[in-house]
Amino acid sequence: MLSGQAAAATVREWMSAAASIAVLTGAGISAESGIPTFRGPGGLWRTYRAEDLATPQAFARDPHLTWEWYDWRRAVIATAEPNAGHLALAELERRFHGLTLITQNVDGLHDRAGSRRVLKVHGDLWILRCTACASEWRDLRPSLPHLPPTCDCGGMARPGVVWFGEGLPEETWNSAVTAVRGTELLLVIGTSAVVYPVGGLVQLAQSAGAKVVEINVAETPVSAMVDLAWRASATIALPQLIQSA
Ligand code: NAD
């Protein structure tokens, strides 16, 4: 492990030598915007764990309860602002044309920070999808007037996110895999990398010969295998990557 300044200098050097860069973000990048992660402090809602609410079975059993939780998350996220980490990644995208941003987050903060092309492999909390006719629409209201919300066809809507046990959106996932397979550098930021298949992108990058940098406040299952484990918060580390050396 390197000190903050040495880590920043090393990553900047690797970035300037790389023809392509992929970035994988998780809930940790939004933690300092006040959005709780699933694991760690603040991860519980009432007495429920995310794994007990974000599943097709939970929704089938009690759609109102699952929607109450999502409605609470929408309200929390609506008051949050993108932080220095999101903003630095948007700036990196403007500077490096070969940058691909892949996020597990559903909060939309990368978009709000100005990132133009975000591969949302776990969907988007602001999209609703009809369980009857499958049509999708964007609804930015922080709190929905009626739970569960309904579609114009009368069907019940669900959040446009990927639940535990569900497949990932195929086109988005394929784009993420292609980007990671072809990248020379992968930055893994604020993710415990335990949710699969996304966690597997780290090994995929390494086996394809890329350098991998982890930016996280804590050790994770991938810390031991990456080329550089930078123990820092995203809001401290990422702005250092857009400073000149
Ligand atoms: P996770 O909750 O499993 O792990 C969060 C990681 O972030 C941890 O390793 C933690 O050490 C790290 N972290 C916390 N604060 C940090 C900071 N300031 N800087 C850097 N790292 C920090 O999250 P995950 O790996 O993304 O997986 C959980 C799943 O939960 C994902 O599928 C994601 O869709 C979903 N989720 C999304 C949001 C969101 O959209 N903001 C919030 C919670 C969970």
PDB file of C-alpha atoms and ligand atoms in Angstrom:
ATOM      1  CA  MET A   1       0.000   0.000   0.000  1.00  0.00           C
ATOM      2  CA  LEU A   2       1.309   3.470  -0.900  1.00  0.00           C
ATOM      3  CA  SER A   3       0.746   6.816   0.782  1.00  0.00           C
ATOM      4  CA  GLY A   4      -1.888   9.084  -0.733  1.00  0.00           C
ATOM      5  CA  GLN A   5       0.456  11.271  -2.760  1.00  0.00           C
ATOM      6  CA  ALA A   6       2.579   8.380  -4.013  1.00  0.00           C
ATOM      7  CA  ALA A   7      -0.563   6.435  -4.959  1.00  0.00           C
ATOM      8  CA  ALA A   8      -1.963   9.427  -6.829  1.00  0.00           C
ATOM      9  CA  ALA A   9       1.306   9.919  -8.744  1.00  0.00           C
ATOM     10  CA  THR A  10       1.439   6.224  -9.686  1.00  0.00           C
ATOM     11  CA  VAL A  11      -2.144   6.152 -10.924  1.00  0.00           C
ATOM     12  CA  ARG A  12      -1.682   9.371 -12.910  1.00  0.00           C
ATOM     13  CA  GLU A  13       1.379   7.821 -14.565  1.00  0.00           C
ATOM     14  CA  TRP A  14      -0.562   4.669 -15.440  1.00  0.00           C
ATOM     15  CA  MET A  15      -3.447   6.774 -16.752  1.00  0.00           C
ATOM     16  CA  SER A  16      -1.247   8.786 -19.048  1.00  0.00           C
ATOM     17  CA  ALA A  17       0.302   5.602 -20.463  1.00  0.00           C
ATOM     18  CA  ALA A  18      -3.070   3.893 -21.011  1.00  0.00           C
ATOM     19  CA  ALA A  19      -4.924   4.064 -24.314  1.00  0.00           C
ATOM     20  CA  SER A  20      -8.131   2.979 -22.582  1.00  0.00           C
ATOM     21  CA  ILE A  21      -9.419   3.272 -19.042  1.00  0.00           C
ATOM     22  CA  ALA A  22     -12.409   1.566 -17.465  1.00  0.00           C
ATOM     23  CA  VAL A  23     -13.909   2.662 -14.161  1.00  0.00           C
ATOM     24  CA  LEU A  24     -16.162   0.539 -11.983  1.00  0.00           C
ATOM     25  CA  THR A  25     -18.018   2.299  -9.189  1.00  0.00           C
ATOM     26  CA  GLY A  26     -20.162   1.040  -6.332  1.00  0.00           C
ATOM     27  CA  ALA A  27     -22.194   2.412  -3.474  1.00  0.00           C
ATOM     28  CA  GLY A  28     -19.062   3.758  -1.707  1.00  0.00           C
ATOM     29  CA  ILE A  29     -18.633   6.599  -4.197  1.00  0.00           C
ATOM     30  CA  SER A  30     -22.045   7.946  -3.199  1.00  0.00           C
ATOM     31  CA  ALA A  31     -21.569   7.393   0.552  1.00  0.00           C
ATOM     32  CA  GLU A  32     -20.212  10.898   1.084  1.00  0.00           C
ATOM     33  CA  SER A  33     -23.212  12.323  -0.723  1.00  0.00           C
ATOM     34  CA  GLY A  34     -25.213  10.901   2.184  1.00  0.00           C
ATOM     35  CA  ILE A  35     -26.538   7.787   0.443  1.00  0.00           C
ATOM     36  CA  PRO A  36     -26.143   4.721   2.652  1.00  0.00           C
ATOM     37  CA  THR A  37     -24.274   1.693   1.284  1.00  0.00           C
ATOM     38  CA  PHE A  38     -25.833  -1.753   1.653  1.00  0.00           C
ATOM     39  CA  ARG A  39     -22.997  -3.106   3.755  1.00  0.00           C
ATOM     40  CA  GLY A  40     -21.514  -1.176   6.643  1.00  0.00           C
ATOM     41  CA  PRO A  41     -22.917   1.580   8.872  1.00  0.00           C
ATOM     42  CA  GLY A  42     -26.342   2.867   7.906  1.00  0.00           C
ATOM     43  CA  GLY A  43     -27.005  -0.176   5.743  1.00  0.00           C
ATOM     44  CA  LEU A  44     -30.280  -1.095   7.403  1.00  0.00           C
ATOM     45  CA  TRP A  45     -33.737   0.345   6.745  1.00  0.00           C
ATOM     46  CA  ARG A  46     -36.083  -0.206   9.703  1.00  0.00           C
ATOM     47  CA  THR A  47     -34.982  -3.740  10.575  1.00  0.00           C
ATOM     48  CA  TYR A  48     -34.616  -4.986   7.024  1.00  0.00           C
ATOM     49  CA  ARG A  49     -31.500  -5.802   5.060  1.00  0.00           C
ATOM     50  CA  ALA A  50     -31.412  -4.912   1.362  1.00  0.00           C
ATOM     51  CA  GLU A  51     -31.225  -8.613   0.532  1.00  0.00           C
ATOM     52  CA  ASP A  52     -34.649  -9.073   2.166  1.00  0.00           C
ATOM     53  CA  LEU A  53     -36.331  -6.352   0.089  1.00  0.00           C
ATOM     54  CA  ALA A  54     -34.563  -6.201  -3.259  1.00  0.00           C
ATOM     55  CA  THR A  55     -35.623  -9.575  -4.622  1.00  0.00           C
ATOM     56  CA  PRO A  56     -38.397 -10.716  -6.972  1.00  0.00           C
ATOM     57  CA  GLN A  57     -39.703 -12.914  -4.125  1.00  0.00           C
ATOM     58  CA  ALA A  58     -39.905 -10.007  -1.679  1.00  0.00           C
ATOM     59  CA  PHE A  59     -41.751  -7.928  -4.260  1.00  0.00           C
ATOM     60  CA  ALA A  60     -44.185 -10.756  -5.031  1.00  0.00           C
ATOM     61  CA  ARG A  61     -44.819 -11.289  -1.302  1.00  0.00           C
ATOM     62  CA  ASP A  62     -45.288  -7.651  -0.357  1.00  0.00           C
ATOM     63  CA  PRO A  63     -44.949  -5.108  -3.190  1.00  0.00           C
ATOM     64  CA  HIS A  64     -46.023  -2.292  -0.890  1.00  0.00           C
ATOM     65  CA  LEU A  65     -43.177  -2.943   1.559  1.00  0.00           C
ATOM     66  CA  THR A  66     -40.574  -3.162  -1.205  1.00  0.00           C
ATOM     67  CA  TRP A  67     -41.944   0.051  -2.740  1.00  0.00           C
ATOM     68  CA  GLU A  68     -41.898   1.829   0.640  1.00  0.00           C
ATOM     69  CA  TRP A  69     -38.199   1.081   0.838  1.00  0.00           C
ATOM     70  CA  TYR A  70     -37.573   2.324  -2.713  1.00  0.00           C
ATOM     71  CA  ASP A  71     -39.659   5.406  -2.055  1.00  0.00           C
ATOM     72  CA  TRP A  72     -37.502   6.121   1.009  1.00  0.00           C
ATOM     73  CA  ARG A  73     -34.338   5.638  -1.088  1.00  0.00           C
ATOM     74  CA  ARG A  74     -35.677   7.958  -3.807  1.00  0.00           C
ATOM     75  CA  ALA A  75     -36.361  10.630  -1.168  1.00  0.00           C
ATOM     76  CA  VAL A  76     -32.856  10.300   0.327  1.00  0.00           C
ATOM     77  CA  ILE A  77     -31.196  10.420  -3.094  1.00  0.00           C
ATOM     78  CA  ALA A  78     -33.304  13.347  -4.294  1.00  0.00           C
ATOM     79  CA  THR A  79     -31.806  15.552  -1.587  1.00  0.00           C
ATOM     80  CA  ALA A  80     -28.243  14.343  -2.247  1.00  0.00           C
ATOM     81  CA  GLU A  81     -25.742  16.101  -4.497  1.00  0.00           C
ATOM     82  CA  PRO A  82     -22.932  14.605  -6.567  1.00  0.00           C
ATOM     83  CA  ASN A  83     -19.676  14.839  -4.617  1.00  0.00           C
ATOM     84  CA  ALA A  84     -16.069  15.606  -5.566  1.00  0.00           C
ATOM     85  CA  GLY A  85     -15.564  11.966  -6.590  1.00  0.00           C
ATOM     86  CA  HIS A  86     -18.445  11.964  -9.098  1.00  0.00           C
ATOM     87  CA  LEU A  87     -17.325  15.352 -10.439  1.00  0.00           C
ATOM     88  CA  ALA A  88     -13.716  14.197 -10.896  1.00  0.00           C
ATOM     89  CA  LEU A  89     -14.882  11.169 -12.900  1.00  0.00           C
ATOM     90  CA  ALA A  90     -16.980  13.399 -15.154  1.00  0.00           C
ATOM     91  CA  GLU A  91     -13.887  15.541 -15.742  1.00  0.00           C
ATOM     92  CA  LEU A  92     -11.799  12.434 -16.478  1.00  0.00           C
ATOM     93  CA  GLU A  93     -14.354  11.398 -19.099  1.00  0.00           C
ATOM     94  CA  ARG A  94     -13.961  14.780 -20.792  1.00  0.00           C
ATOM     95  CA  ARG A  95     -10.158  14.407 -20.847  1.00  0.00           C
ATOM     96  CA  PHE A  96      -9.845  10.714 -21.814  1.00  0.00           C
ATOM     97  CA  HIS A  97     -11.882   9.758 -24.822  1.00  0.00           C
ATOM     98  CA  GLY A  98     -11.169   6.100 -24.175  1.00  0.00           C
ATOM     99  CA  LEU A  99     -12.833   6.102 -20.756  1.00  0.00           C
ATOM    100  CA  THR A 100     -15.759   3.805 -19.965  1.00  0.00           C
ATOM    101  CA  LEU A 101     -17.679   4.322 -16.732  1.00  0.00           C
ATOM    102  CA  ILE A 102     -19.492   1.298 -15.375  1.00  0.00           C
ATOM    103  CA  THR A 103     -21.583   1.720 -12.247  1.00  0.00           C
ATOM    104  CA  GLN A 104     -23.494  -0.596  -9.959  1.00  0.00           C
ATOM    105  CA  ASN A 105     -25.241   2.450  -8.520  1.00  0.00           C
ATOM    106  CA  VAL A 106     -28.847   3.185  -9.285  1.00  0.00           C
ATOM    107  CA  ASP A 107     -28.842   6.719  -7.842  1.00  0.00           C
ATOM    108  CA  GLY A 108     -28.157   8.720 -11.029  1.00  0.00           C
ATOM    109  CA  LEU A 109     -25.448  10.852  -9.387  1.00  0.00           C
ATOM    110  CA  HIS A 110     -22.899  10.156 -12.159  1.00  0.00           C
ATOM    111  CA  ASP A 111     -25.366  11.613 -14.683  1.00  0.00           C
ATOM    112  CA  ARG A 112     -26.026  14.594 -12.467  1.00  0.00           C
ATOM    113  CA  ALA A 113     -22.255  15.162 -12.111  1.00  0.00           C
ATOM    114  CA  GLY A 114     -21.960  15.419 -15.889  1.00  0.00           C
ATOM    115  CA  SER A 115     -20.787  11.955 -16.965  1.00  0.00           C
ATOM    116  CA  ARG A 116     -22.208  11.461 -20.448  1.00  0.00           C
ATOM    117  CA  ARG A 117     -21.976   7.746 -20.985  1.00  0.00           C
ATOM    118  CA  VAL A 118     -22.706   5.636 -17.930  1.00  0.00           C
ATOM    119  CA  LEU A 119     -23.184   1.881 -18.163  1.00  0.00           C
ATOM    120  CA  LYS A 120     -25.696   1.223 -15.380  1.00  0.00           C
ATOM    121  CA  VAL A 121     -25.381  -2.496 -14.953  1.00  0.00           C
ATOM    122  CA  HIS A 122     -27.845  -2.608 -12.026  1.00  0.00           C
ATOM    123  CA  GLY A 123     -30.407  -0.295 -13.583  1.00  0.00           C
ATOM    124  CA  ASP A 124     -31.752   3.074 -12.524  1.00  0.00           C
ATOM    125  CA  LEU A 125     -33.911   3.955  -9.540  1.00  0.00           C
ATOM    126  CA  TRP A 126     -35.617   6.728 -11.486  1.00  0.00           C
ATOM    127  CA  ILE A 127     -36.968   4.324 -14.106  1.00  0.00           C
ATOM    128  CA  LEU A 128     -40.241   2.493 -13.478  1.00  0.00           C
ATOM    129  CA  ARG A 129     -41.187  -0.621 -15.411  1.00  0.00           C
ATOM    130  CA  CYS A 130     -44.644  -2.138 -15.813  1.00  0.00           C
ATOM    131  CA  THR A 131     -44.854  -5.748 -14.639  1.00  0.00           C
ATOM    132  CA  ALA A 132     -47.742  -6.343 -17.079  1.00  0.00           C
ATOM    133  CA  CYS A 133     -46.771  -4.679 -20.397  1.00  0.00           C
ATOM    134  CA  ALA A 134     -43.019  -4.081 -19.700  1.00  0.00           C
ATOM    135  CA  SER A 135     -43.132  -0.437 -20.776  1.00  0.00           C
ATOM    136  CA  GLU A 136     -40.639   1.815 -19.019  1.00  0.00           C
ATOM    137  CA  TRP A 137     -40.765   5.448 -18.050  1.00  0.00           C
ATOM    138  CA  ARG A 138     -38.723   7.951 -16.057  1.00  0.00           C
ATOM    139  CA  ASP A 139     -40.303   9.450 -12.943  1.00  0.00           C
ATOM    140  CA  LEU A 140     -38.146  11.928 -11.030  1.00  0.00           C
ATOM    141  CA  ARG A 141     -40.583  12.645  -8.215  1.00  0.00           C
ATOM    142  CA  PRO A 142     -38.774  12.000  -4.913  1.00  0.00           C
ATOM    143  CA  SER A 143     -41.883  10.554  -3.372  1.00  0.00           C
ATOM    144  CA  LEU A 144     -44.533   8.768  -5.376  1.00  0.00           C
ATOM    145  CA  PRO A 145     -48.161   9.696  -4.607  1.00  0.00           C
ATOM    146  CA  HIS A 146     -49.428   6.129  -4.651  1.00  0.00           C
ATOM    147  CA  LEU A 147     -47.650   2.900  -3.766  1.00  0.00           C
ATOM    148  CA  PRO A 148     -47.272   0.615  -5.591  1.00  0.00           C
ATOM    149  CA  PRO A 149     -47.388   2.900  -8.659  1.00  0.00           C
ATOM    150  CA  THR A 150     -49.282   1.761 -11.703  1.00  0.00           C
ATOM    151  CA  CYS A 151     -48.840   1.951 -15.471  1.00  0.00           C
ATOM    152  CA  ASP A 152     -51.337   3.510 -17.903  1.00  0.00           C
ATOM    153  CA  CYS A 153     -52.344  -0.053 -18.802  1.00  0.00           C
ATOM    154  CA  GLY A 154     -53.345  -0.635 -15.168  1.00  0.00           C
ATOM    155  CA  GLY A 155     -50.458  -3.013 -14.433  1.00  0.00           C
ATOM    156  CA  MET A 156     -48.313  -2.655 -11.319  1.00  0.00           C
ATOM    157  CA  ALA A 157     -44.975  -0.912 -11.785  1.00  0.00           C
ATOM    158  CA  ARG A 158     -41.684  -2.035 -10.306  1.00  0.00           C
ATOM    159  CA  PRO A 159     -38.423  -0.121  -9.905  1.00  0.00           C
ATOM    160  CA  GLY A 160     -36.194  -0.314 -12.994  1.00  0.00           C
ATOM    161  CA  VAL A 161     -33.360  -1.865 -11.044  1.00  0.00           C
ATOM    162  CA  VAL A 162     -31.773  -5.288 -11.014  1.00  0.00           C
ATOM    163  CA  TRP A 163     -32.733  -7.296  -7.958  1.00  0.00           C
ATOM    164  CA  PHE A 164     -30.716 -10.023  -6.278  1.00  0.00           C
ATOM    165  CA  GLY A 165     -31.163 -13.182  -8.324  1.00  0.00           C
ATOM    166  CA  GLU A 166     -32.059 -11.357 -11.548  1.00  0.00           C
ATOM    167  CA  GLY A 167     -30.084 -11.118 -14.779  1.00  0.00           C
ATOM    168  CA  LEU A 168     -28.341  -7.912 -15.821  1.00  0.00           C
ATOM    169  CA  PRO A 169     -29.540  -5.782 -18.769  1.00  0.00           C
ATOM    170  CA  GLU A 170     -27.920  -7.671 -21.621  1.00  0.00           C
ATOM    171  CA  GLU A 171     -26.734  -4.897 -23.894  1.00  0.00           C
ATOM    172  CA  THR A 172     -25.325  -2.800 -21.053  1.00  0.00           C
ATOM    173  CA  TRP A 173     -23.587  -5.780 -19.511  1.00  0.00           C
ATOM    174  CA  ASN A 174     -22.056  -6.832 -22.834  1.00  0.00           C
ATOM    175  CA  SER A 175     -20.724  -3.300 -23.332  1.00  0.00           C
ATOM    176  CA  ALA A 176     -19.199  -3.407 -19.843  1.00  0.00           C
ATOM    177  CA  VAL A 177     -17.519  -6.766 -20.476  1.00  0.00           C
ATOM    178  CA  THR A 178     -16.159  -5.598 -23.831  1.00  0.00           C
ATOM    179  CA  ALA A 179     -14.767  -2.423 -22.266  1.00  0.00           C
ATOM    180  CA  VAL A 180     -13.127  -4.286 -19.394  1.00  0.00           C
ATOM    181  CA  ARG A 181     -11.680  -6.965 -21.645  1.00  0.00           C
ATOM    182  CA  GLY A 182     -10.078  -4.297 -23.834  1.00  0.00           C
ATOM    183  CA  THR A 183      -8.945  -1.875 -21.151  1.00  0.00           C
ATOM    184  CA  GLU A 184      -5.383  -1.199 -20.114  1.00  0.00           C
ATOM    185  CA  LEU A 185      -6.331   0.210 -16.727  1.00  0.00           C
ATOM    186  CA  LEU A 186      -9.301  -0.488 -14.461  1.00  0.00           C
ATOM    187  CA  LEU A 187     -10.167   1.753 -11.500  1.00  0.00           C
ATOM    188  CA  VAL A 188     -12.400  -0.017  -8.952  1.00  0.00           C
ATOM    189  CA  ILE A 189     -13.988   2.565  -6.672  1.00  0.00           C
ATOM    190  CA  GLY A 190     -16.155   2.174  -3.578  1.00  0.00           C
ATOM    191  CA  THR A 191     -17.371  -1.328  -4.190  1.00  0.00           C
ATOM    192  CA  SER A 192     -17.081  -4.389  -1.984  1.00  0.00           C
ATOM    193  CA  ALA A 193     -16.895  -6.355  -5.272  1.00  0.00           C
ATOM    194  CA  VAL A 194     -18.900  -9.193  -3.738  1.00  0.00           C
ATOM    195  CA  VAL A 195     -22.021  -8.838  -5.897  1.00  0.00           C
ATOM    196  CA  TYR A 196     -21.644 -11.057  -8.961  1.00  0.00           C
ATOM    197  CA  PRO A 197     -21.255 -11.022 -11.873  1.00  0.00           C
ATOM    198  CA  VAL A 198     -19.999  -7.446 -11.558  1.00  0.00           C
ATOM    199  CA  GLY A 199     -17.329  -8.417  -9.014  1.00  0.00           C
ATOM    200  CA  GLY A 200     -15.894 -10.756 -11.661  1.00  0.00           C
ATOM    201  CA  LEU A 201     -14.945  -7.765 -13.845  1.00  0.00           C
ATOM    202  CA  VAL A 202     -11.872  -7.263 -11.670  1.00  0.00           C
ATOM    203  CA  GLN A 203     -10.477 -10.727 -12.481  1.00  0.00           C
ATOM    204  CA  LEU A 204     -11.521 -10.317 -16.118  1.00  0.00           C
ATOM    205  CA  ALA A 205      -9.472  -7.129 -16.440  1.00  0.00           C
ATOM    206  CA  GLN A 206      -6.467  -8.720 -14.816  1.00  0.00           C
ATOM    207  CA  SER A 207      -6.586 -11.848 -16.912  1.00  0.00           C
ATOM    208  CA  ALA A 208      -6.775  -9.623 -20.017  1.00  0.00           C
ATOM    209  CA  GLY A 209      -3.552  -7.921 -18.876  1.00  0.00           C
ATOM    210  CA  ALA A 210      -4.883  -4.652 -17.451  1.00  0.00           C
ATOM    211  CA  LYS A 211      -3.527  -2.916 -14.391  1.00  0.00           C
ATOM    212  CA  VAL A 212      -6.132  -2.681 -11.634  1.00  0.00           C
ATOM    213  CA  VAL A 213      -6.331   0.048  -8.993  1.00  0.00           C
ATOM    214  CA  GLU A 214      -8.737  -0.149  -6.075  1.00  0.00           C
ATOM    215  CA  ILE A 215      -9.884   3.008  -4.288  1.00  0.00           C
ATOM    216  CA  ASN A 216     -11.727   2.141  -1.103  1.00  0.00           C
ATOM    217  CA  VAL A 217     -11.769   3.189   2.539  1.00  0.00           C
ATOM    218  CA  ALA A 218     -11.607  -0.453   3.641  1.00  0.00           C
ATOM    219  CA  GLU A 219     -10.095  -3.734   2.563  1.00  0.00           C
ATOM    220  CA  THR A 220     -12.225  -5.846   0.235  1.00  0.00           C
ATOM    221  CA  PRO A 221     -11.985  -9.381  -1.172  1.00  0.00           C
ATOM    222  CA  VAL A 222     -10.125  -8.001  -4.220  1.00  0.00           C
ATOM    223  CA  SER A 223      -7.612  -5.832  -2.305  1.00  0.00           C
ATOM    224  CA  ALA A 224      -4.982  -8.555  -2.228  1.00  0.00           C
ATOM    225  CA  MET A 225      -5.100  -9.207  -5.960  1.00  0.00           C
ATOM    226  CA  VAL A 226      -5.048  -5.670  -7.399  1.00  0.00           C
ATOM    227  CA  ASP A 227      -1.907  -3.881  -8.593  1.00  0.00           C
ATOM    228  CA  LEU A 228      -2.544  -0.968  -6.261  1.00  0.00           C
ATOM    229  CA  ALA A 229      -4.910  -0.830  -3.279  1.00  0.00           C
ATOM    230  CA  TRP A 230      -5.325   2.852  -2.454  1.00  0.00           C
ATOM    231  CA  ARG A 231      -6.915   3.143   0.963  1.00  0.00           C
ATOM    232  CA  ALA A 232      -8.715   6.462   0.613  1.00  0.00           C
ATOM    233  CA  SER A 233     -12.167   7.868   0.213  1.00  0.00           C
ATOM    234  CA  ALA A 234     -13.349   8.559  -3.313  1.00  0.00           C
ATOM    235  CA  THR A 235     -13.770  12.274  -2.603  1.00  0.00           C
ATOM    236  CA  ILE A 236     -10.122  12.575  -1.546  1.00  0.00           C
ATOM    237  CA  ALA A 237      -8.540  10.235  -4.087  1.00  0.00           C
ATOM    238  CA  LEU A 238     -10.361  11.056  -7.336  1.00  0.00           C
ATOM    239  CA  PRO A 239      -9.785  14.827  -7.374  1.00  0.00           C
ATOM    240  CA  GLN A 240      -6.052  14.059  -7.111  1.00  0.00           C
ATOM    241  CA  LEU A 241      -6.233  12.176 -10.398  1.00  0.00           C
ATOM    242  CA  ILE A 242      -7.291  15.250 -12.319  1.00  0.00           C
ATOM    243  CA  GLN A 243      -4.583  17.458 -10.828  1.00  0.00           C
ATOM    244  CA  SER A 244      -1.463  17.838 -12.879  1.00  0.00           C
ATOM    245  CA  ALA A 245       1.523  15.958 -11.472  1.00  0.00           C
TER     246      ALA A 245
HETATM  247  P1  NAD B   1     -21.447  -2.223  -0.895  1.00  0.00           P
HETATM  248  O1  NAD B   1     -22.395  -1.528   0.005  1.00  0.00           O
HETATM  249  O2  NAD B   1     -21.390  -3.701  -0.885  1.00  0.00           O
HETATM  250  O3  NAD B   1     -19.964  -1.729  -0.561  1.00  0.00           O
HETATM  251  C1  NAD B   1     -19.625  -0.388  -0.463  1.00  0.00           C
HETATM  252  C2  NAD B   1     -18.104  -0.273  -0.508  1.00  0.00           C
HETATM  253  O4  NAD B   1     -17.756   1.099  -0.523  1.00  0.00           O
HETATM  254  C3  NAD B   1     -17.390  -0.901   0.705  1.00  0.00           C
HETATM  255  O5  NAD B   1     -16.311  -1.701   0.253  1.00  0.00           O
HETATM  256  C4  NAD B   1     -16.885   0.317   1.495  1.00  0.00           C
HETATM  257  O6  NAD B   1     -15.675   0.056   2.175  1.00  0.00           O
HETATM  258  C5  NAD B   1     -16.691   1.324   0.375  1.00  0.00           C
HETATM  259  N1  NAD B   1     -16.768   2.732   0.781  1.00  0.00           N
HETATM  260  C6  NAD B   1     -17.604   3.303   1.697  1.00  0.00           C
HETATM  261  N2  NAD B   1     -17.423   4.626   1.734  1.00  0.00           N
HETATM  262  C7  NAD B   1     -16.462   4.906   0.808  1.00  0.00           C
HETATM  263  C8  NAD B   1     -15.849   6.123   0.373  1.00  0.00           C
HETATM  264  N3  NAD B   1     -16.184   7.318   0.892  1.00  0.00           N
HETATM  265  N4  NAD B   1     -14.899   6.049  -0.602  1.00  0.00           N
HETATM  266  C9  NAD B   1     -14.535   4.846  -1.131  1.00  0.00           C
HETATM  267  N5  NAD B   1     -15.081   3.667  -0.737  1.00  0.00           N
HETATM  268  C10 NAD B   1     -16.037   3.705   0.210  1.00  0.00           C
HETATM  269  O7  NAD B   1     -21.727  -1.646  -2.331  1.00  0.00           O
HETATM  270  P2  NAD B   1     -21.545  -2.293  -3.773  1.00  0.00           P
HETATM  271  O8  NAD B   1     -20.251  -3.007  -3.847  1.00  0.00           O
HETATM  272  O9  NAD B   1     -21.826  -1.195  -4.722  1.00  0.00           O
HETATM  273  O10 NAD B   1     -22.659  -3.408  -3.943  1.00  0.00           O
HETATM  274  C11 NAD B   1     -23.928  -3.306  -3.439  1.00  0.00           C
HETATM  275  C12 NAD B   1     -25.066  -3.204  -4.429  1.00  0.00           C
HETATM  276  O11 NAD B   1     -25.856  -2.217  -3.856  1.00  0.00           O
HETATM  277  C13 NAD B   1     -24.805  -2.713  -5.807  1.00  0.00           C
HETATM  278  O12 NAD B   1     -25.478  -3.559  -6.647  1.00  0.00           O
HETATM  279  C14 NAD B   1     -25.506  -1.352  -5.918  1.00  0.00           C
HETATM  280  O13 NAD B   1     -26.403  -1.361  -7.025  1.00  0.00           O
HETATM  281  C15 NAD B   1     -26.392  -1.288  -4.748  1.00  0.00           C
HETATM  282  N6  NAD B   1     -26.419  -0.006  -4.033  1.00  0.00           N
HETATM  283  C16 NAD B   1     -26.455   1.160  -4.732  1.00  0.00           C
HETATM  284  C17 NAD B   1     -26.483   2.360  -4.049  1.00  0.00           C
HETATM  285  C18 NAD B   1     -26.512   3.626  -4.843  1.00  0.00           C
HETATM  286  O14 NAD B   1     -27.022   3.654  -5.966  1.00  0.00           O
HETATM  287  N7  NAD B   1     -25.961   4.719  -4.302  1.00  0.00           N
HETATM  288  C19 NAD B   1     -26.481   2.391  -2.661  1.00  0.00           C
HETATM  289  C20 NAD B   1     -26.455   1.180  -1.973  1.00  0.00           C
HETATM  290  C21 NAD B   1     -26.411  -0.011  -2.684  1.00  0.00           C
END
